[in-house]
mmCIF file of C-alpha atoms in Angstrom:
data_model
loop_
_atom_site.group_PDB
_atom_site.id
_atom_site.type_symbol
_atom_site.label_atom_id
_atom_site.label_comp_id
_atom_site.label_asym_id
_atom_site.label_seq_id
_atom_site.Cartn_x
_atom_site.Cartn_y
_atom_site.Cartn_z
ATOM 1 C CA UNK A 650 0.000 0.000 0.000
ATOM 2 C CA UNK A 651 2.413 2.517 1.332
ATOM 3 C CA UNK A 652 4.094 2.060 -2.954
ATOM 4 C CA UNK A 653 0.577 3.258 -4.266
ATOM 5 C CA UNK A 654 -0.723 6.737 -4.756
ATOM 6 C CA UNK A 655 -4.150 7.591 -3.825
ATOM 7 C CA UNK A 656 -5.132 7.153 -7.421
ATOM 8 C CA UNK A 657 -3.876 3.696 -8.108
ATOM 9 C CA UNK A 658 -5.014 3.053 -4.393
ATOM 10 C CA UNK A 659 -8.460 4.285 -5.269
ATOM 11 C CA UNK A 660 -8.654 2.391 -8.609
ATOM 12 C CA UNK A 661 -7.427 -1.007 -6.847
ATOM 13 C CA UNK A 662 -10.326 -0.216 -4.773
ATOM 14 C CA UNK A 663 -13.050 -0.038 -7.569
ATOM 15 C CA UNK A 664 -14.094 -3.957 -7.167
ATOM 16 C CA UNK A 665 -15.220 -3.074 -3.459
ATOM 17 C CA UNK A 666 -16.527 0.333 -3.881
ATOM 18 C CA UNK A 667 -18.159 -0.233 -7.113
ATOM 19 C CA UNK A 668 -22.192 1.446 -7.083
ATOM 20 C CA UNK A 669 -21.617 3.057 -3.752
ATOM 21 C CA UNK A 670 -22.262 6.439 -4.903
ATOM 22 C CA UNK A 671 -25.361 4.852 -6.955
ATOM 23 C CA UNK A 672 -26.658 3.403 -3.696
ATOM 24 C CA UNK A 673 -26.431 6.512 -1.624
ATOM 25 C CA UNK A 674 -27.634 8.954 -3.686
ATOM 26 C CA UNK A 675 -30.699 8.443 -6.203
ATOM 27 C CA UNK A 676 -29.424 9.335 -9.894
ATOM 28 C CA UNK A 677 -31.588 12.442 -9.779
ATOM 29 C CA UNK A 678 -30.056 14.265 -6.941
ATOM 30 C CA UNK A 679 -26.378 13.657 -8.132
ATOM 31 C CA UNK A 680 -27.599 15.443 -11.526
ATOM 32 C CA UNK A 681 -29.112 18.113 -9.589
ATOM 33 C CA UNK A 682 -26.023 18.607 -7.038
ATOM 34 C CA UNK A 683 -23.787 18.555 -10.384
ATOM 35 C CA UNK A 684 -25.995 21.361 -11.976
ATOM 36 C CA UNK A 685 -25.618 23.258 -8.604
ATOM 37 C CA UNK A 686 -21.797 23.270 -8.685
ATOM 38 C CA UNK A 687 -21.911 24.634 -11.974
ATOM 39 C CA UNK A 688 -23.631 27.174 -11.225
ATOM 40 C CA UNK A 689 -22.238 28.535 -8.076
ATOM 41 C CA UNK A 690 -18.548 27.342 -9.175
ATOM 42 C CA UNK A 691 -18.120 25.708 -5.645
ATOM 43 C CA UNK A 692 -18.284 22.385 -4.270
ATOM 44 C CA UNK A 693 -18.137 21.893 -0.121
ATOM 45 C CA UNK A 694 -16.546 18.750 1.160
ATOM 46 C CA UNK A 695 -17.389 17.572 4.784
ATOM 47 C CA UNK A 696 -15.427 14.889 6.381
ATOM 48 C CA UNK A 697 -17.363 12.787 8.551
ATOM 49 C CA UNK A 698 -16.501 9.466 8.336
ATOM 50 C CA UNK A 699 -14.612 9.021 11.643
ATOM 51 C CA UNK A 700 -15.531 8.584 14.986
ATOM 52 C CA UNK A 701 -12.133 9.879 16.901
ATOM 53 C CA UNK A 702 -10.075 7.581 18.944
ATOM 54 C CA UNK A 703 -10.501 9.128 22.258
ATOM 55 C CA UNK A 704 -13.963 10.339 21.971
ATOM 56 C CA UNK A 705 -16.083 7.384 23.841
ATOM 57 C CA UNK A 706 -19.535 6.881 23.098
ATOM 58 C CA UNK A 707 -22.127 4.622 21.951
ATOM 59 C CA UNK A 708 -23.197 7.985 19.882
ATOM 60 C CA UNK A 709 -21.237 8.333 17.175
ATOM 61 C CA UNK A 710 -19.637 11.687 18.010
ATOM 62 C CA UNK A 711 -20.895 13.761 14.963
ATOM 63 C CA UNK A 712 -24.105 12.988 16.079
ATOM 64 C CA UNK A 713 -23.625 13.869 19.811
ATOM 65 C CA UNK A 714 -25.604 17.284 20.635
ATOM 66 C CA UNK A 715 -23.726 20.501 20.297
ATOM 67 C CA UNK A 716 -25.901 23.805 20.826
ATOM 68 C CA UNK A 717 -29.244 22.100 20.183
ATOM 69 C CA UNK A 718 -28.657 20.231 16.955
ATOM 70 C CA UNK A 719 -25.964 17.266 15.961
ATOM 71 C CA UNK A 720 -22.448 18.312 15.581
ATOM 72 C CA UNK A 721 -22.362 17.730 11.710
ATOM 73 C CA UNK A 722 -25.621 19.766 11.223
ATOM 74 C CA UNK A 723 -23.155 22.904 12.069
ATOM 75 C CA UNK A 724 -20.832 21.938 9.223
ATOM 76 C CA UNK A 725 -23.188 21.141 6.755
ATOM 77 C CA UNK A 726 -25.321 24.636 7.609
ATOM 78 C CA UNK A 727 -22.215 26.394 7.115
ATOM 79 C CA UNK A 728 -21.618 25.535 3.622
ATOM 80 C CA UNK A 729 -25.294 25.423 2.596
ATOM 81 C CA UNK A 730 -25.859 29.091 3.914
ATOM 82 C CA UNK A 731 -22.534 30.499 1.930
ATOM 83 C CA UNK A 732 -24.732 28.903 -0.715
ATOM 84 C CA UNK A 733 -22.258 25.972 -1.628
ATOM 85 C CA UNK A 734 -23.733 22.422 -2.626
ATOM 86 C CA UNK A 735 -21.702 19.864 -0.516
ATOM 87 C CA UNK A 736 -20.417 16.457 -0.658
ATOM 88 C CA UNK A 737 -20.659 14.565 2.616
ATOM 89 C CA UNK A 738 -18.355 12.092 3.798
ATOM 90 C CA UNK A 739 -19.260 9.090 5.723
ATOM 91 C CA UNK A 740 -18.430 6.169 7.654
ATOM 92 C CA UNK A 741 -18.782 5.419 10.695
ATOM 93 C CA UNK A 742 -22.691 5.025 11.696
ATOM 94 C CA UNK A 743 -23.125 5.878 7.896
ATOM 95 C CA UNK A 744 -26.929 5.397 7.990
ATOM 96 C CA UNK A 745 -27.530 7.372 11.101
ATOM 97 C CA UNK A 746 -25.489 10.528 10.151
ATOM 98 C CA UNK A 747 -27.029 10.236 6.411
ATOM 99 C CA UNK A 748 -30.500 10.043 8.134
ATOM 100 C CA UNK A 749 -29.839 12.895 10.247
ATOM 101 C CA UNK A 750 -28.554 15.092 7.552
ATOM 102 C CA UNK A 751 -31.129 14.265 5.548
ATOM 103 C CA UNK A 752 -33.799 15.122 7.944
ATOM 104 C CA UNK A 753 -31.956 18.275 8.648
ATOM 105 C CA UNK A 754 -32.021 19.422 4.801
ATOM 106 C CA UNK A 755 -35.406 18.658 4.049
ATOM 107 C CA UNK A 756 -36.708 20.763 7.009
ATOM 108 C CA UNK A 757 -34.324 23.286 6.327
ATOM 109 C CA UNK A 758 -35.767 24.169 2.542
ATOM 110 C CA UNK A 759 -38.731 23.789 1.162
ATOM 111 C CA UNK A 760 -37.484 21.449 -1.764
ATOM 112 C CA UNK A 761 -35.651 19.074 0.520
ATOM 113 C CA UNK A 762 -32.279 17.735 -0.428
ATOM 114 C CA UNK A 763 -32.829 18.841 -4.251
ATOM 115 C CA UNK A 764 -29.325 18.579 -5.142
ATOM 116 C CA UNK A 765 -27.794 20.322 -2.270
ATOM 117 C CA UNK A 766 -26.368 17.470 -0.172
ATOM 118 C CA UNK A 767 -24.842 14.331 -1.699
ATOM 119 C CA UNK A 768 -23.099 11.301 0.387
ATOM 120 C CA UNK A 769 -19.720 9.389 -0.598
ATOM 121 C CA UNK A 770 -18.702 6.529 1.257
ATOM 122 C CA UNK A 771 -15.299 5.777 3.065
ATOM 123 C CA UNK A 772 -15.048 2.138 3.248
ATOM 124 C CA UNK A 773 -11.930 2.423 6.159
ATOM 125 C CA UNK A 774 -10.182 4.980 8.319
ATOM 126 C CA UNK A 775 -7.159 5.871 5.472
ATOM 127 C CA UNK A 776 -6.918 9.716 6.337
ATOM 128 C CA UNK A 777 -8.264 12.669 5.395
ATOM 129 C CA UNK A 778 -6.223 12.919 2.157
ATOM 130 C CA UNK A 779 -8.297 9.558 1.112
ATOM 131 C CA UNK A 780 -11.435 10.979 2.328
ATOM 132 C CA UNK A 781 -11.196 14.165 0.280
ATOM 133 C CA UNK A 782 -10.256 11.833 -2.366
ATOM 134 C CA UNK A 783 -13.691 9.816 -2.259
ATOM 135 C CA UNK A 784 -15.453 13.026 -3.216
ATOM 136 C CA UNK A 785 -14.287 13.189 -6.675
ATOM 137 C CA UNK A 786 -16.900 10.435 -7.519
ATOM 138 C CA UNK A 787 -19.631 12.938 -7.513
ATOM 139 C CA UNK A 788 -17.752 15.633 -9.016
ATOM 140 C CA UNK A 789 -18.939 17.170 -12.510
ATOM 141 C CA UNK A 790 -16.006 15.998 -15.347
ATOM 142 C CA UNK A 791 -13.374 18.452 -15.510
ATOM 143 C CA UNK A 792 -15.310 20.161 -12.909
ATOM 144 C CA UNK A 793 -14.115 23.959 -13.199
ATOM 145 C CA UNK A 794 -14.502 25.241 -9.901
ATOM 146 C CA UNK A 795 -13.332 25.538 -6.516
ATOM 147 C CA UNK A 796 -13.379 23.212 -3.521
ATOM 148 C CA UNK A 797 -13.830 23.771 0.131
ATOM 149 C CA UNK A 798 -13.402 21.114 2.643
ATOM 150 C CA UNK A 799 -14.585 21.342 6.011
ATOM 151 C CA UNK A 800 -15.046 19.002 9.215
ATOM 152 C CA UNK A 801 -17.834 17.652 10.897
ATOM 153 C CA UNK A 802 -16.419 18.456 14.352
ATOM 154 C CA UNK A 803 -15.496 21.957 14.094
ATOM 155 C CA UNK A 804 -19.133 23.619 15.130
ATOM 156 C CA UNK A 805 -17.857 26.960 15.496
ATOM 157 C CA UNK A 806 -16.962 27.306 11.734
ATOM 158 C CA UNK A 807 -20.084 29.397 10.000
ATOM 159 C CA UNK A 808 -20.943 30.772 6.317
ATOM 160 C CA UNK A 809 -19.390 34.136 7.410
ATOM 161 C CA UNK A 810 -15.977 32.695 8.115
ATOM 162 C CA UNK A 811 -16.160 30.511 4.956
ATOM 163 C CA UNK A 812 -17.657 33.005 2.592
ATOM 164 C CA UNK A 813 -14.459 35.730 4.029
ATOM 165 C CA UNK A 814 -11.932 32.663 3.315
ATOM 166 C CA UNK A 815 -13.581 32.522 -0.594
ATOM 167 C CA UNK A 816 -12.967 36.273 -0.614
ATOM 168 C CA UNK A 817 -9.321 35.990 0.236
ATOM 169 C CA UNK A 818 -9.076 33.358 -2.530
ATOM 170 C CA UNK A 819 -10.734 35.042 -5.519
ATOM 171 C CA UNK A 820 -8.799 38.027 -5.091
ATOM 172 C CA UNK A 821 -5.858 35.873 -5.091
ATOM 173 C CA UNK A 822 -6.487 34.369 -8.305
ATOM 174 C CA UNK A 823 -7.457 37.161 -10.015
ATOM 175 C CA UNK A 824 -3.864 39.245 -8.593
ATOM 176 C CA UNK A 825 -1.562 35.965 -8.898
ATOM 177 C CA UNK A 826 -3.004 33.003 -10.289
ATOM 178 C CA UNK A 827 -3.180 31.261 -6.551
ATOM 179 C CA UNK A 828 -4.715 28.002 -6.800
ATOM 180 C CA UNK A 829 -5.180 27.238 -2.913
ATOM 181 C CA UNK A 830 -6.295 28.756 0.492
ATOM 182 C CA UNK A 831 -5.804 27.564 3.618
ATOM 183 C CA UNK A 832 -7.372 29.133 6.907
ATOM 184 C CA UNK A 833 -4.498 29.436 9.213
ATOM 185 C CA UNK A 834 -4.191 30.859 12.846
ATOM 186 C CA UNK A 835 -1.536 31.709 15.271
ATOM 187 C CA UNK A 836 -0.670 29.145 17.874
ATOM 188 C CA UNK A 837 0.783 31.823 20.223
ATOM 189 C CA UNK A 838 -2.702 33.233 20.629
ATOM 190 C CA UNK A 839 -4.280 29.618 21.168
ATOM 191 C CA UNK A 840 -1.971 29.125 23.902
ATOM 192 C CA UNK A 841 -2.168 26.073 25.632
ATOM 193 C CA UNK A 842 -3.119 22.893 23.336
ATOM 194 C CA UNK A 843 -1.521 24.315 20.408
ATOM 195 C CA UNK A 844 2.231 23.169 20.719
ATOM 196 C CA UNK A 845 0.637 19.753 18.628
ATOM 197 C CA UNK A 846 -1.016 21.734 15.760
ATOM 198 C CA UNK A 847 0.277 21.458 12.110
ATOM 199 C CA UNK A 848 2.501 24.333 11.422
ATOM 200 C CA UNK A 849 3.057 26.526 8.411
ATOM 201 C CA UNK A 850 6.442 26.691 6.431
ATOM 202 C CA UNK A 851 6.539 30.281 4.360
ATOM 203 C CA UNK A 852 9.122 31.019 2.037
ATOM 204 C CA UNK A 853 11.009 34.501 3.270
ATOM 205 C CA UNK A 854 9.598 37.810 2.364
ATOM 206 C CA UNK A 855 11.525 38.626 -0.807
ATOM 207 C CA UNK A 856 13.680 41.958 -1.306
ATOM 208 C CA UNK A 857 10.784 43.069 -3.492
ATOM 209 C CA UNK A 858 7.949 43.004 -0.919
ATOM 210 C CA UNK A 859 10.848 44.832 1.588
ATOM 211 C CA UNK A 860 11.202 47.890 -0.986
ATOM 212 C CA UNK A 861 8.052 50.035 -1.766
ATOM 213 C CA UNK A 862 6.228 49.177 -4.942
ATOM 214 C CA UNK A 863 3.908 51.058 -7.273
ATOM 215 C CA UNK A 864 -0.024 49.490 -5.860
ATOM 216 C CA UNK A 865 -0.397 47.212 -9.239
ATOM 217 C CA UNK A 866 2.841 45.552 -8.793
ATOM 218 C CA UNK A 867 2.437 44.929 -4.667
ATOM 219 C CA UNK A 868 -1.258 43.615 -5.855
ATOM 220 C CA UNK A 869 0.038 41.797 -8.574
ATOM 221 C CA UNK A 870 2.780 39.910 -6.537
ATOM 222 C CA UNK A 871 0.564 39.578 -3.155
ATOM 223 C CA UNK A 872 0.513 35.663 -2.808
ATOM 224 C CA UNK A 873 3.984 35.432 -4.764
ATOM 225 C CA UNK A 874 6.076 36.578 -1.721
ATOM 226 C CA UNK A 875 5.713 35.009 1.488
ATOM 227 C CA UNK A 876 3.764 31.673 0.008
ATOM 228 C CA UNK A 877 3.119 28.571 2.116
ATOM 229 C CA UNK A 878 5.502 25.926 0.839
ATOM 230 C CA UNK A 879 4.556 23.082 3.314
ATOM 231 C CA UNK A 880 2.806 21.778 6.623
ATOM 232 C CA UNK A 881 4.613 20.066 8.968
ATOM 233 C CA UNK A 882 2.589 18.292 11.855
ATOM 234 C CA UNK A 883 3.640 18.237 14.922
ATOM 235 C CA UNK A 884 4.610 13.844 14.825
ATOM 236 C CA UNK A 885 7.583 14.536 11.451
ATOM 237 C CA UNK A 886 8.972 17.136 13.817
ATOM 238 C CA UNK A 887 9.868 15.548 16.827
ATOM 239 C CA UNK A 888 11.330 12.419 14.387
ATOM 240 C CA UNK A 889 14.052 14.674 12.954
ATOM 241 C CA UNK A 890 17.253 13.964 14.185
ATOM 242 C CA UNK A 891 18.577 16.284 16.870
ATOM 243 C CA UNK A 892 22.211 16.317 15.722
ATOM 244 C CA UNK A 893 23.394 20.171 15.343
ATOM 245 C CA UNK A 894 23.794 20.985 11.288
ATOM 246 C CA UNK A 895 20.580 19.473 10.172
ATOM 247 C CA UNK A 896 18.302 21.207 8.456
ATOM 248 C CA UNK A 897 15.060 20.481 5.966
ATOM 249 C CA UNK A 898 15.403 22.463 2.854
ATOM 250 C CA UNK A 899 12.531 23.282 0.785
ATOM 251 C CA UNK A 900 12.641 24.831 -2.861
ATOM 252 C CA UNK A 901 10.816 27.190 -4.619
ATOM 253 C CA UNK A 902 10.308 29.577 -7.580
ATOM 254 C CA UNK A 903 11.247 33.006 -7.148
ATOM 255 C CA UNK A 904 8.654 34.895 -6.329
ATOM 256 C CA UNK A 905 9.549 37.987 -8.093
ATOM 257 C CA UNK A 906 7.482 39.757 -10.525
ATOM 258 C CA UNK A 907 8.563 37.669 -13.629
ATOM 259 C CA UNK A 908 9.063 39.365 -16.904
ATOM 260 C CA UNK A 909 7.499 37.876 -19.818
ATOM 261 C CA UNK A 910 9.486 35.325 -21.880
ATOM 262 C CA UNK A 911 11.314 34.897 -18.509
ATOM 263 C CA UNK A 912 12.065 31.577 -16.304
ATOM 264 C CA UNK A 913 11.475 31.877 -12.550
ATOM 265 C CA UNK A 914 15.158 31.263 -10.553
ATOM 266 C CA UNK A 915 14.751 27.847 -7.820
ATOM 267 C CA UNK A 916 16.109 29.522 -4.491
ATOM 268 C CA UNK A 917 15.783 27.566 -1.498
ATOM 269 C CA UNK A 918 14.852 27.973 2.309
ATOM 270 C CA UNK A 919 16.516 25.946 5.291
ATOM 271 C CA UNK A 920 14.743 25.105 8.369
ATOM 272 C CA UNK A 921 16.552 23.672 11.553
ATOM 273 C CA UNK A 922 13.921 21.353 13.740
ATOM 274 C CA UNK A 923 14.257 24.075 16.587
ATOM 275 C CA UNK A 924 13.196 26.416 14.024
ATOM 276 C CA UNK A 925 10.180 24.618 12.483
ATOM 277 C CA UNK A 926 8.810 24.156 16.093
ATOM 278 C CA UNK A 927 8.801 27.611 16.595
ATOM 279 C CA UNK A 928 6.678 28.257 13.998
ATOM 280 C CA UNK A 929 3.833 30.021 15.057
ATOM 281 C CA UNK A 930 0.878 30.007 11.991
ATOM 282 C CA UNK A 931 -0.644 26.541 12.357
ATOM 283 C CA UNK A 932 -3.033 24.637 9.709
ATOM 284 C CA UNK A 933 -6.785 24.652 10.559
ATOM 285 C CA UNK A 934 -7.351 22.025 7.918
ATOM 286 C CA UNK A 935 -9.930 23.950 6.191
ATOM 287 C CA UNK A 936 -8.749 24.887 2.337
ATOM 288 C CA UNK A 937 -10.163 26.176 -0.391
ATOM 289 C CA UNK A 938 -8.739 25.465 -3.617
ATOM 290 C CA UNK A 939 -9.012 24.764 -7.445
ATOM 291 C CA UNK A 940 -10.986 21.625 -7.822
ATOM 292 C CA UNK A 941 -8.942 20.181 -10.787
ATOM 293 C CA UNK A 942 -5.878 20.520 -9.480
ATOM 294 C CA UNK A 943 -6.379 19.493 -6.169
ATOM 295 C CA UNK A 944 -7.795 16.459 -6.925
ATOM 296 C CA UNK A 945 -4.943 16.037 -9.275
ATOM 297 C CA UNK A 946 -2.113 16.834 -6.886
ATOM 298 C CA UNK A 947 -4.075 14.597 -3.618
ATOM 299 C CA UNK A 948 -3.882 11.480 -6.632
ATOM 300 C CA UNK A 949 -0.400 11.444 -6.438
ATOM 301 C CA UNK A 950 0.021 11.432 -2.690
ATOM 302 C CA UNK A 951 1.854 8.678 -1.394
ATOM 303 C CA UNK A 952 0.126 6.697 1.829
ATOM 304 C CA UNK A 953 2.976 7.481 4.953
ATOM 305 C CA UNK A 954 3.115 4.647 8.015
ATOM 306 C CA UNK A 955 1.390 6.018 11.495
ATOM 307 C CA UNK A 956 1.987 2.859 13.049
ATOM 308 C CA UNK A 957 4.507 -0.415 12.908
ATOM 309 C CA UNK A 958 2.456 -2.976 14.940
ATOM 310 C CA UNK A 959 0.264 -3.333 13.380
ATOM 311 C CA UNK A 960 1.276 -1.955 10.145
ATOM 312 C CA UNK A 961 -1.179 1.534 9.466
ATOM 313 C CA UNK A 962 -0.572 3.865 6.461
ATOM 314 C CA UNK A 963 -2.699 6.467 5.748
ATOM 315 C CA UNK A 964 -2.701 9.227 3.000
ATOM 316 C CA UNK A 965 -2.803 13.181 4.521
ATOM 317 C CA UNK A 966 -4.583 15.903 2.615
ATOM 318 C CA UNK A 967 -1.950 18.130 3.752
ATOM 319 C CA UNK A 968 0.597 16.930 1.394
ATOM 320 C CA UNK A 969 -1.498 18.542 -1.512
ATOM 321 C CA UNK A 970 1.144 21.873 -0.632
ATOM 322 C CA UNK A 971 4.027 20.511 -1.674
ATOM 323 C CA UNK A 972 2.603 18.745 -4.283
ATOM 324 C CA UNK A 973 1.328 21.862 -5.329
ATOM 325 C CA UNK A 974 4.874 23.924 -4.707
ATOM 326 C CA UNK A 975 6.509 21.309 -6.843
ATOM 327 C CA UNK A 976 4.468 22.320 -9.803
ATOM 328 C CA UNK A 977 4.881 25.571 -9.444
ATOM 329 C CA UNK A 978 1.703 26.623 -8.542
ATOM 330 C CA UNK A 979 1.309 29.142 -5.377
ATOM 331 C CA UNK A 980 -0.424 28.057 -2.000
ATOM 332 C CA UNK A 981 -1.210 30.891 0.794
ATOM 333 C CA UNK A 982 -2.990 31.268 3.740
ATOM 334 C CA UNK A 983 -6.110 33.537 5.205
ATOM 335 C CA UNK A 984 -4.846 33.755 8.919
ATOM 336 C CA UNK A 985 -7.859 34.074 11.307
ATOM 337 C CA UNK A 986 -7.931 37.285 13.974
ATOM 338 C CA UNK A 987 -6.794 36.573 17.137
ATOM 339 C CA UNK A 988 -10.014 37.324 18.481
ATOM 340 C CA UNK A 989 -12.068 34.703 16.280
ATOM 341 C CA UNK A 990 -9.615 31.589 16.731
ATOM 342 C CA UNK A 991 -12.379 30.219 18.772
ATOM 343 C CA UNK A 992 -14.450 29.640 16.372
ATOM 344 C CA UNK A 993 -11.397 26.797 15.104
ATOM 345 C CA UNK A 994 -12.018 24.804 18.670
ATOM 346 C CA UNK A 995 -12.970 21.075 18.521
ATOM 347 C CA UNK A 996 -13.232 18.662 20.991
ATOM 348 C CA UNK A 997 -11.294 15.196 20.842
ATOM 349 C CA UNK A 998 -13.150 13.683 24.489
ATOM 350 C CA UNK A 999 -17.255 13.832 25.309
ATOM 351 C CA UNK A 1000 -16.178 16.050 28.229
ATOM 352 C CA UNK A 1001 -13.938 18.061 25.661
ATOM 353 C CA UNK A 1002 -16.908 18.665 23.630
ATOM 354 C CA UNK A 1003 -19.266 19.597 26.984
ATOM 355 C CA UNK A 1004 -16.630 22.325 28.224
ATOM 356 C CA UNK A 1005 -16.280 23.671 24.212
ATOM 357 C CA UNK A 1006 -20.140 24.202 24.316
ATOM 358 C CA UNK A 1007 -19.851 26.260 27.712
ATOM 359 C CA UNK A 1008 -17.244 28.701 25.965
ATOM 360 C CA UNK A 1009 -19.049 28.645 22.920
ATOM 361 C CA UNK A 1010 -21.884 30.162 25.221
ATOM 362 C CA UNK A 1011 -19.888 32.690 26.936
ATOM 363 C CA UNK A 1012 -18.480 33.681 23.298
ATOM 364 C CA UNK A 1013 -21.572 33.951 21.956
ATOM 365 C CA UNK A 1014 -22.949 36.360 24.119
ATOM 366 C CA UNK A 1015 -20.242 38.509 24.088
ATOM 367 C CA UNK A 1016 -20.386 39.121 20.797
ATOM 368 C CA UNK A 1017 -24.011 39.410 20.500
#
């Protein structure tokens, strides 16, 4: 397994998989939720296929009670109220959560599901990268849009955050062709809890964005400097060796205005392992990016090994960046204020989840 890519993973998986999407969506709806994406150029992915290794229930935990509806209801109301049909992943308790959703939609608008909600099936735990992945199936062909991918267990995240995350990423590709988002946050301002998030890897500011620039050229060249080249989590850290000297290197094109006719320089970056653990913008895991190439990058991912005994491999979503980065292609990040990072909290624990919804009160009626 841990040879394969996603895609050759995916298409080994065909014989098992084969009429899933048939059998949890009727042929209509898929048409419908195909027309929909069209339309509004934007397709929301929800992962909810897991159940979370320390969260103990006989309820499966997106459909444990947050705020007076099922966790997943807040995910899935999110991207239906920025007006986004959306693709929803399941799993675990597949029948339940598709029930509940279900339900949810139909009471929600007066036309029911209607093309607005469609279910994909993921067969085992394999990562989010695989779960993403799954999600194609429904997918119009050469489906020219964007896609947004959101979790099940992160209630505070609402249409307003979303829909200023899609306004950070249009502008982008209109000023510098960028062809992902990611909503980012600093760790610092978490404080405790966040020394395990994913961290950020920029590439330096550049010389150009240090000197003053006419207003075109700073717009022009806005995602260019200072572009995400990679997240690291937390786990690859702590396994680099400790041994004074090493460093990971990452390359990059220049990001200089480039003349036309003209070929971008590779320079390079080195990080020592104090240095990437400093880091202090960490990954949220919500992106927004250009379907095609997305989906193209995640189907050469590579499944990495979380465990020796027993063997586990699993493929990441994250590793779309550098897939990205190594085609040239230009990956930022919409960091979150300070002041809104709660809306990022999830809960891994049942009494997690009961303390979030106490803050979540408090937070709530403050800002109201």
């Amino acid at each position: 397994m841990q040879e394969l890519t996603l895609e050759e993973f995916a298409a080994a998986s065909v014989a098992n998989t084969d009429g899933v999407v048939s059998k949890l969506n009727e042929a209509h709806v898929v048409a419908r939720f195909q027309e929909r994406a069209i339309r509004t150029g934007k397709v929301g992915v929800c992962l909810a296929a897991g159940q979370g290794s320390r969260f103990i229930s006989d309820t499966p935990k997106v459909l444990h009670a947050f705020r007076g509806k099922a966790l997943v209801l807040h995910a899935v109301d999110a991207v239906l109220d920025a007006g986004i049909p959306l693709v929803l992943v399941v799993g675990v308790a597949m029948d339940q959560v598709m029930e509940c959703v279900s339900r949810h939609v139909e009471n929600k608008f007066d036309k029911g599901l209607e093309g607005r909600v469609v279910f994909v099936h993921q067969p085992r735990p394999l990562g989010t990268g695989h779960a993403v992945y799954m999600a194609s199936e429904v997918l119009p062909k050469e489906f020219p849009g964007d896609v947004i991918v959101v979790y099940a267990d992160n209630p505070g995240v609402d249409s307003n955050l979303l829909n200023a995350l899609a306004k950070f990423h249009d502008t982008g590709k209109k000023t510098s062709k960028l062809s992902a988002s990611i909503l980012s946050g600093s760790r610092a301002a978490v404080g405790l809890g966040a020394a395990n998030y994913g961290r950020l890897v920029r590439c330096p500011k550049s010389e150009h964005e240090r000197q003053k620039v006419s207003e075109d050229a700073a717009a022009q060249d806005s995602q260019l400097r200072h572009r995400v080249l990679d997240i690291v989590e937390r786990k690859y850290i702590d396994s680099l060796p400790d041994e004074k000297g090493f460093v990971v290197t990452y390359e990059y094109t220049s990001p200089g205005l480039q003349r036309a006719g003209s070929k971008r320089k590779i320079e390079s970056v080195s990080f020592s392992k104090q240095d990437l653990l400093e880091l202090d913008e960490f990954n949220s895991g919500i992106v927004l990016a250009q379907a095609k190439i997305y989906f193209e990058v995640l189907a050469h991912v590579r499944a990495a090994q979380t465990k020796k005994d027993p063997p586990k491999f699993e493929f990441y979503a994250t590793d779309f960046v550098k897939g990205m980065v190594a085609r040239g292609l230009i990956v930022d990040a919409w960091k979150i204020d300070d002041a809104l990072l709660w809306r990022l909290e999830g809960a891994n624990t049942v009494e997690e989840l009961a303390e979030l919804e106490t803050r979540f009160k408090c937070k709530e009626a403050i800002c109201e």
